[in-house]
Amino acid sequence: MSLTGEERICPICGKDNNCQHGNKDCWCNTIVVPKHVIDMVPEDKKGKACICRDCIEKYK
């Protein structure tokens, strides 16, 4: 499954989120994202792309 440009961009920092959406082995399937980090995502970008691992770790 190929991601669109918007799906590949972290909604917080704007860098590549390195997500392999649809791949059961993707890192995003095993990480817990704290609610306060999810709340940082702008409304118009919620549910459209994964937050990158760097932002999750930075704001954890």
PDB file of N, CA and C in Angstrom:
ATOM      1  N   MET A   1       0.848  -1.189   0.000  1.00  0.00           N
ATOM      2  CA  MET A   1       0.000   0.000   0.000  1.00  0.00           C
ATOM      3  C   MET A   1       0.886   1.242   0.000  1.00  0.00           C
ATOM      4  N   SER A   2       0.652   2.131  -0.900  1.00  0.00           N
ATOM      5  CA  SER A   2       1.451   3.344  -1.023  1.00  0.00           C
ATOM      6  C   SER A   2       0.757   4.507  -0.315  1.00  0.00           C
ATOM      7  N   LEU A   3       1.547   5.258   0.439  1.00  0.00           N
ATOM      8  CA  LEU A   3       0.996   6.399   1.167  1.00  0.00           C
ATOM      9  C   LEU A   3       1.039   7.655   0.315  1.00  0.00           C
ATOM     10  N   THR A   4       0.080   8.537   0.530  1.00  0.00           N
ATOM     11  CA  THR A   4       0.090   9.822  -0.161  1.00  0.00           C
ATOM     12  C   THR A   4       1.108  10.719   0.527  1.00  0.00           C
ATOM     13  N   GLY A   5       1.427  11.829  -0.073  1.00  0.00           N
ATOM     14  CA  GLY A   5       2.375  12.782   0.513  1.00  0.00           C
ATOM     15  C   GLY A   5       1.935  13.245   1.887  1.00  0.00           C
ATOM     16  N   GLU A   6       0.651  13.529   2.052  1.00  0.00           N
ATOM     17  CA  GLU A   6       0.128  14.007   3.333  1.00  0.00           C
ATOM     18  C   GLU A   6       0.249  12.937   4.420  1.00  0.00           C
ATOM     19  N   GLU A   7       0.060  11.676   4.063  1.00  0.00           N
ATOM     20  CA  GLU A   7       0.128  10.581   5.029  1.00  0.00           C
ATOM     21  C   GLU A   7       1.554  10.323   5.522  1.00  0.00           C
ATOM     22  N   ARG A   8       2.546  10.749   4.757  1.00  0.00           N
ATOM     23  CA  ARG A   8       3.939  10.518   5.099  1.00  0.00           C
ATOM     24  C   ARG A   8       4.532  11.622   5.982  1.00  0.00           C
ATOM     25  N   ILE A   9       3.782  12.686   6.193  1.00  0.00           N
ATOM     26  CA  ILE A   9       4.281  13.854   6.919  1.00  0.00           C
ATOM     27  C   ILE A   9       3.728  13.901   8.340  1.00  0.00           C
ATOM     28  N   CYS A  10       4.630  14.033   9.314  1.00  0.00           N
ATOM     29  CA  CYS A  10       4.209  14.167  10.705  1.00  0.00           C
ATOM     30  C   CYS A  10       3.406  15.456  10.842  1.00  0.00           C
ATOM     31  N   PRO A  11       2.209  15.386  11.432  1.00  0.00           N
ATOM     32  CA  PRO A  11       1.378  16.574  11.556  1.00  0.00           C
ATOM     33  C   PRO A  11       1.875  17.580  12.599  1.00  0.00           C
ATOM     34  N   ILE A  12       2.891  17.209  13.366  1.00  0.00           N
ATOM     35  CA  ILE A  12       3.437  18.136  14.361  1.00  0.00           C
ATOM     36  C   ILE A  12       4.670  18.859  13.834  1.00  0.00           C
ATOM     37  N   CYS A  13       5.654  18.107  13.319  1.00  0.00           N
ATOM     38  CA  CYS A  13       6.911  18.751  12.896  1.00  0.00           C
ATOM     39  C   CYS A  13       7.047  18.919  11.386  1.00  0.00           C
ATOM     40  N   GLY A  14       6.241  18.209  10.600  1.00  0.00           N
ATOM     41  CA  GLY A  14       6.296  18.339   9.148  1.00  0.00           C
ATOM     42  C   GLY A  14       7.358  17.484   8.473  1.00  0.00           C
ATOM     43  N   LYS A  15       8.050  16.636   9.237  1.00  0.00           N
ATOM     44  CA  LYS A  15       9.070  15.750   8.660  1.00  0.00           C
ATOM     45  C   LYS A  15       8.442  14.403   8.319  1.00  0.00           C
ATOM     46  N   ASP A  16       9.181  13.578   7.578  1.00  0.00           N
ATOM     47  CA  ASP A  16       8.722  12.234   7.222  1.00  0.00           C
ATOM     48  C   ASP A  16       8.466  11.439   8.497  1.00  0.00           C
ATOM     49  N   ASN A  17       7.296  10.815   8.597  1.00  0.00           N
ATOM     50  CA  ASN A  17       6.969  10.063   9.803  1.00  0.00           C
ATOM     51  C   ASN A  17       7.456   8.615   9.749  1.00  0.00           C
ATOM     52  N   ASN A  18       8.012   8.210   8.611  1.00  0.00           N
ATOM     53  CA  ASN A  18       8.567   6.874   8.426  1.00  0.00           C
ATOM     54  C   ASN A  18       7.531   5.776   8.716  1.00  0.00           C
ATOM     55  N   CYS A  19       6.276   6.054   8.432  1.00  0.00           N
ATOM     56  CA  CYS A  19       5.203   5.091   8.661  1.00  0.00           C
ATOM     57  C   CYS A  19       5.063   4.179   7.447  1.00  0.00           C
ATOM     58  N   GLN A  20       4.830   2.919   7.725  1.00  0.00           N
ATOM     59  CA  GLN A  20       4.550   1.923   6.677  1.00  0.00           C
ATOM     60  C   GLN A  20       3.104   1.479   6.836  1.00  0.00           C
ATOM     61  N   HIS A  21       2.191   2.436   6.870  1.00  0.00           N
ATOM     62  CA  HIS A  21       0.765   2.189   7.130  1.00  0.00           C
ATOM     63  C   HIS A  21       0.256   1.001   6.318  1.00  0.00           C
ATOM     64  N   GLY A  22      -0.426   0.136   6.997  1.00  0.00           N
ATOM     65  CA  GLY A  22      -0.948  -1.056   6.330  1.00  0.00           C
ATOM     66  C   GLY A  22      -0.021  -2.254   6.497  1.00  0.00           C
ATOM     67  N   ASN A  23       1.216  -2.014   6.916  1.00  0.00           N
ATOM     68  CA  ASN A  23       2.176  -3.083   7.157  1.00  0.00           C
ATOM     69  C   ASN A  23       2.111  -3.427   8.641  1.00  0.00           C
ATOM     70  N   LYS A  24       1.753  -4.657   8.962  1.00  0.00           N
ATOM     71  CA  LYS A  24       1.592  -5.046  10.364  1.00  0.00           C
ATOM     72  C   LYS A  24       2.886  -4.920  11.169  1.00  0.00           C
ATOM     73  N   ASP A  25       4.032  -4.859  10.499  1.00  0.00           N
ATOM     74  CA  ASP A  25       5.318  -4.742  11.183  1.00  0.00           C
ATOM     75  C   ASP A  25       5.760  -3.293  11.394  1.00  0.00           C
ATOM     76  N   CYS A  26       4.936  -2.321  11.021  1.00  0.00           N
ATOM     77  CA  CYS A  26       5.312  -0.912  11.162  1.00  0.00           C
ATOM     78  C   CYS A  26       5.473  -0.553  12.637  1.00  0.00           C
ATOM     79  N   TRP A  27       6.431   0.299  12.926  1.00  0.00           N
ATOM     80  CA  TRP A  27       6.698   0.746  14.297  1.00  0.00           C
ATOM     81  C   TRP A  27       5.471   1.379  14.934  1.00  0.00           C
ATOM     82  N   CYS A  28       4.613   2.003  14.131  1.00  0.00           N
ATOM     83  CA  CYS A  28       3.458   2.719  14.680  1.00  0.00           C
ATOM     84  C   CYS A  28       2.405   1.783  15.272  1.00  0.00           C
ATOM     85  N   ASN A  29       2.498   0.498  14.973  1.00  0.00           N
ATOM     86  CA  ASN A  29       1.542  -0.468  15.523  1.00  0.00           C
ATOM     87  C   ASN A  29       1.884  -0.892  16.948  1.00  0.00           C
ATOM     88  N   THR A  30       3.083  -0.582  17.406  1.00  0.00           N
ATOM     89  CA  THR A  30       3.505  -1.057  18.726  1.00  0.00           C
ATOM     90  C   THR A  30       3.802   0.059  19.723  1.00  0.00           C
ATOM     91  N   ILE A  31       3.729   1.295  19.293  1.00  0.00           N
ATOM     92  CA  ILE A  31       4.062   2.411  20.177  1.00  0.00           C
ATOM     93  C   ILE A  31       2.783   3.024  20.762  1.00  0.00           C
ATOM     94  N   VAL A  32       2.876   3.459  22.005  1.00  0.00           N
ATOM     95  CA  VAL A  32       1.751   4.123  22.650  1.00  0.00           C
ATOM     96  C   VAL A  32       2.004   5.630  22.583  1.00  0.00           C
ATOM     97  N   VAL A  33       1.054   6.350  22.002  1.00  0.00           N
ATOM     98  CA  VAL A  33       1.181   7.808  21.885  1.00  0.00           C
ATOM     99  C   VAL A  33       0.327   8.437  22.984  1.00  0.00           C
ATOM    100  N   PRO A  34       0.974   9.177  23.896  1.00  0.00           N
ATOM    101  CA  PRO A  34       0.209   9.812  24.971  1.00  0.00           C
ATOM    102  C   PRO A  34      -0.845  10.778  24.416  1.00  0.00           C
ATOM    103  N   LYS A  35      -1.981  10.853  25.104  1.00  0.00           N
ATOM    104  CA  LYS A  35      -3.078  11.722  24.653  1.00  0.00           C
ATOM    105  C   LYS A  35      -2.631  13.162  24.492  1.00  0.00           C
ATOM    106  N   HIS A  36      -1.774  13.669  25.400  1.00  0.00           N
ATOM    107  CA  HIS A  36      -1.354  15.073  25.288  1.00  0.00           C
ATOM    108  C   HIS A  36      -0.529  15.323  24.023  1.00  0.00           C
ATOM    109  N   VAL A  37       0.119  14.290  23.498  1.00  0.00           N
ATOM    110  CA  VAL A  37       0.855  14.435  22.238  1.00  0.00           C
ATOM    111  C   VAL A  37      -0.137  14.440  21.073  1.00  0.00           C
ATOM    112  N   ILE A  38      -1.111  13.565  21.116  1.00  0.00           N
ATOM    113  CA  ILE A  38      -2.155  13.545  20.078  1.00  0.00           C
ATOM    114  C   ILE A  38      -2.900  14.878  20.053  1.00  0.00           C
ATOM    115  N   ASP A  39      -3.118  15.449  21.224  1.00  0.00           N
ATOM    116  CA  ASP A  39      -3.822  16.733  21.320  1.00  0.00           C
ATOM    117  C   ASP A  39      -3.041  17.876  20.678  1.00  0.00           C
ATOM    118  N   MET A  40      -1.752  17.686  20.435  1.00  0.00           N
ATOM    119  CA  MET A  40      -0.921  18.718  19.790  1.00  0.00           C
ATOM    120  C   MET A  40      -1.179  18.816  18.285  1.00  0.00           C
ATOM    121  N   VAL A  41      -1.799  17.787  17.713  1.00  0.00           N
ATOM    122  CA  VAL A  41      -2.045  17.758  16.268  1.00  0.00           C
ATOM    123  C   VAL A  41      -3.150  18.761  15.928  1.00  0.00           C
ATOM    124  N   PRO A  42      -2.898  19.635  14.945  1.00  0.00           N
ATOM    125  CA  PRO A  42      -3.930  20.590  14.529  1.00  0.00           C
ATOM    126  C   PRO A  42      -5.194  19.859  14.071  1.00  0.00           C
ATOM    127  N   GLU A  43      -6.343  20.432  14.349  1.00  0.00           N
ATOM    128  CA  GLU A  43      -7.639  19.804  14.026  1.00  0.00           C
ATOM    129  C   GLU A  43      -7.718  19.327  12.577  1.00  0.00           C
ATOM    130  N   ASP A  44      -7.231  20.140  11.640  1.00  0.00           N
ATOM    131  CA  ASP A  44      -7.354  19.790  10.222  1.00  0.00           C
ATOM    132  C   ASP A  44      -6.432  18.651   9.800  1.00  0.00           C
ATOM    133  N   LYS A  45      -5.551  18.207  10.697  1.00  0.00           N
ATOM    134  CA  LYS A  45      -4.621  17.125  10.364  1.00  0.00           C
ATOM    135  C   LYS A  45      -4.882  15.854  11.183  1.00  0.00           C
ATOM    136  N   LYS A  46      -5.801  15.907  12.119  1.00  0.00           N
ATOM    137  CA  LYS A  46      -6.088  14.744  12.970  1.00  0.00           C
ATOM    138  C   LYS A  46      -6.613  13.572  12.149  1.00  0.00           C
ATOM    139  N   GLY A  47      -6.056  12.394  12.435  1.00  0.00           N
ATOM    140  CA  GLY A  47      -6.492  11.167  11.780  1.00  0.00           C
ATOM    141  C   GLY A  47      -6.013  10.998  10.359  1.00  0.00           C
ATOM    142  N   LYS A  48      -5.115  11.868   9.903  1.00  0.00           N
ATOM    143  CA  LYS A  48      -4.665  11.795   8.513  1.00  0.00           C
ATOM    144  C   LYS A  48      -3.262  11.229   8.364  1.00  0.00           C
ATOM    145  N   ALA A  49      -2.448  11.289   9.427  1.00  0.00           N
ATOM    146  CA  ALA A  49      -1.072  10.784   9.349  1.00  0.00           C
ATOM    147  C   ALA A  49      -0.545  10.502  10.743  1.00  0.00           C
ATOM    148  N   CYS A  50       0.398   9.582  10.818  1.00  0.00           N
ATOM    149  CA  CYS A  50       1.029   9.255  12.098  1.00  0.00           C
ATOM    150  C   CYS A  50       1.963  10.374  12.544  1.00  0.00           C
ATOM    151  N   ILE A  51       2.015  10.553  13.859  1.00  0.00           N
ATOM    152  CA  ILE A  51       3.015  11.440  14.463  1.00  0.00           C
ATOM    153  C   ILE A  51       4.338  10.678  14.390  1.00  0.00           C
ATOM    154  N   CYS A  52       5.419  11.350  14.058  1.00  0.00           N
ATOM    155  CA  CYS A  52       6.708  10.662  13.935  1.00  0.00           C
ATOM    156  C   CYS A  52       7.235  10.235  15.307  1.00  0.00           C
ATOM    157  N   ARG A  53       8.105   9.246  15.289  1.00  0.00           N
ATOM    158  CA  ARG A  53       8.688   8.716  16.518  1.00  0.00           C
ATOM    159  C   ARG A  53       9.460   9.796  17.272  1.00  0.00           C
ATOM    160  N   ASP A  54      10.150  10.695  16.548  1.00  0.00           N
ATOM    161  CA  ASP A  54      10.911  11.772  17.198  1.00  0.00           C
ATOM    162  C   ASP A  54       9.999  12.679  18.019  1.00  0.00           C
ATOM    163  N   CYS A  55       8.856  13.059  17.471  1.00  0.00           N
ATOM    164  CA  CYS A  55       7.927  13.926  18.211  1.00  0.00           C
ATOM    165  C   CYS A  55       7.312  13.184  19.392  1.00  0.00           C
ATOM    166  N   ILE A  56       7.006  11.918  19.219  1.00  0.00           N
ATOM    167  CA  ILE A  56       6.450  11.135  20.326  1.00  0.00           C
ATOM    168  C   ILE A  56       7.448  11.113  21.472  1.00  0.00           C
ATOM    169  N   GLU A  57       8.703  10.838  21.165  1.00  0.00           N
ATOM    170  CA  GLU A  57       9.739  10.785  22.205  1.00  0.00           C
ATOM    171  C   GLU A  57      10.000  12.171  22.802  1.00  0.00           C
ATOM    172  N   LYS A  58      10.026  13.185  21.966  1.00  0.00           N
ATOM    173  CA  LYS A  58      10.327  14.549  22.430  1.00  0.00           C
ATOM    174  C   LYS A  58       9.270  15.074  23.392  1.00  0.00           C
ATOM    175  N   TYR A  59       8.007  14.798  23.116  1.00  0.00           N
ATOM    176  CA  TYR A  59       6.911  15.368  23.906  1.00  0.00           C
ATOM    177  C   TYR A  59       6.297  14.397  24.916  1.00  0.00           C
ATOM    178  N   LYS A  60       6.859  13.207  25.017  1.00  0.00           N
ATOM    179  CA  LYS A  60       6.350  12.167  25.913  1.00  0.00           C
ATOM    180  C   LYS A  60       6.270  12.616  27.355  1.00  0.00           C
TER     181      LYS A  60
END
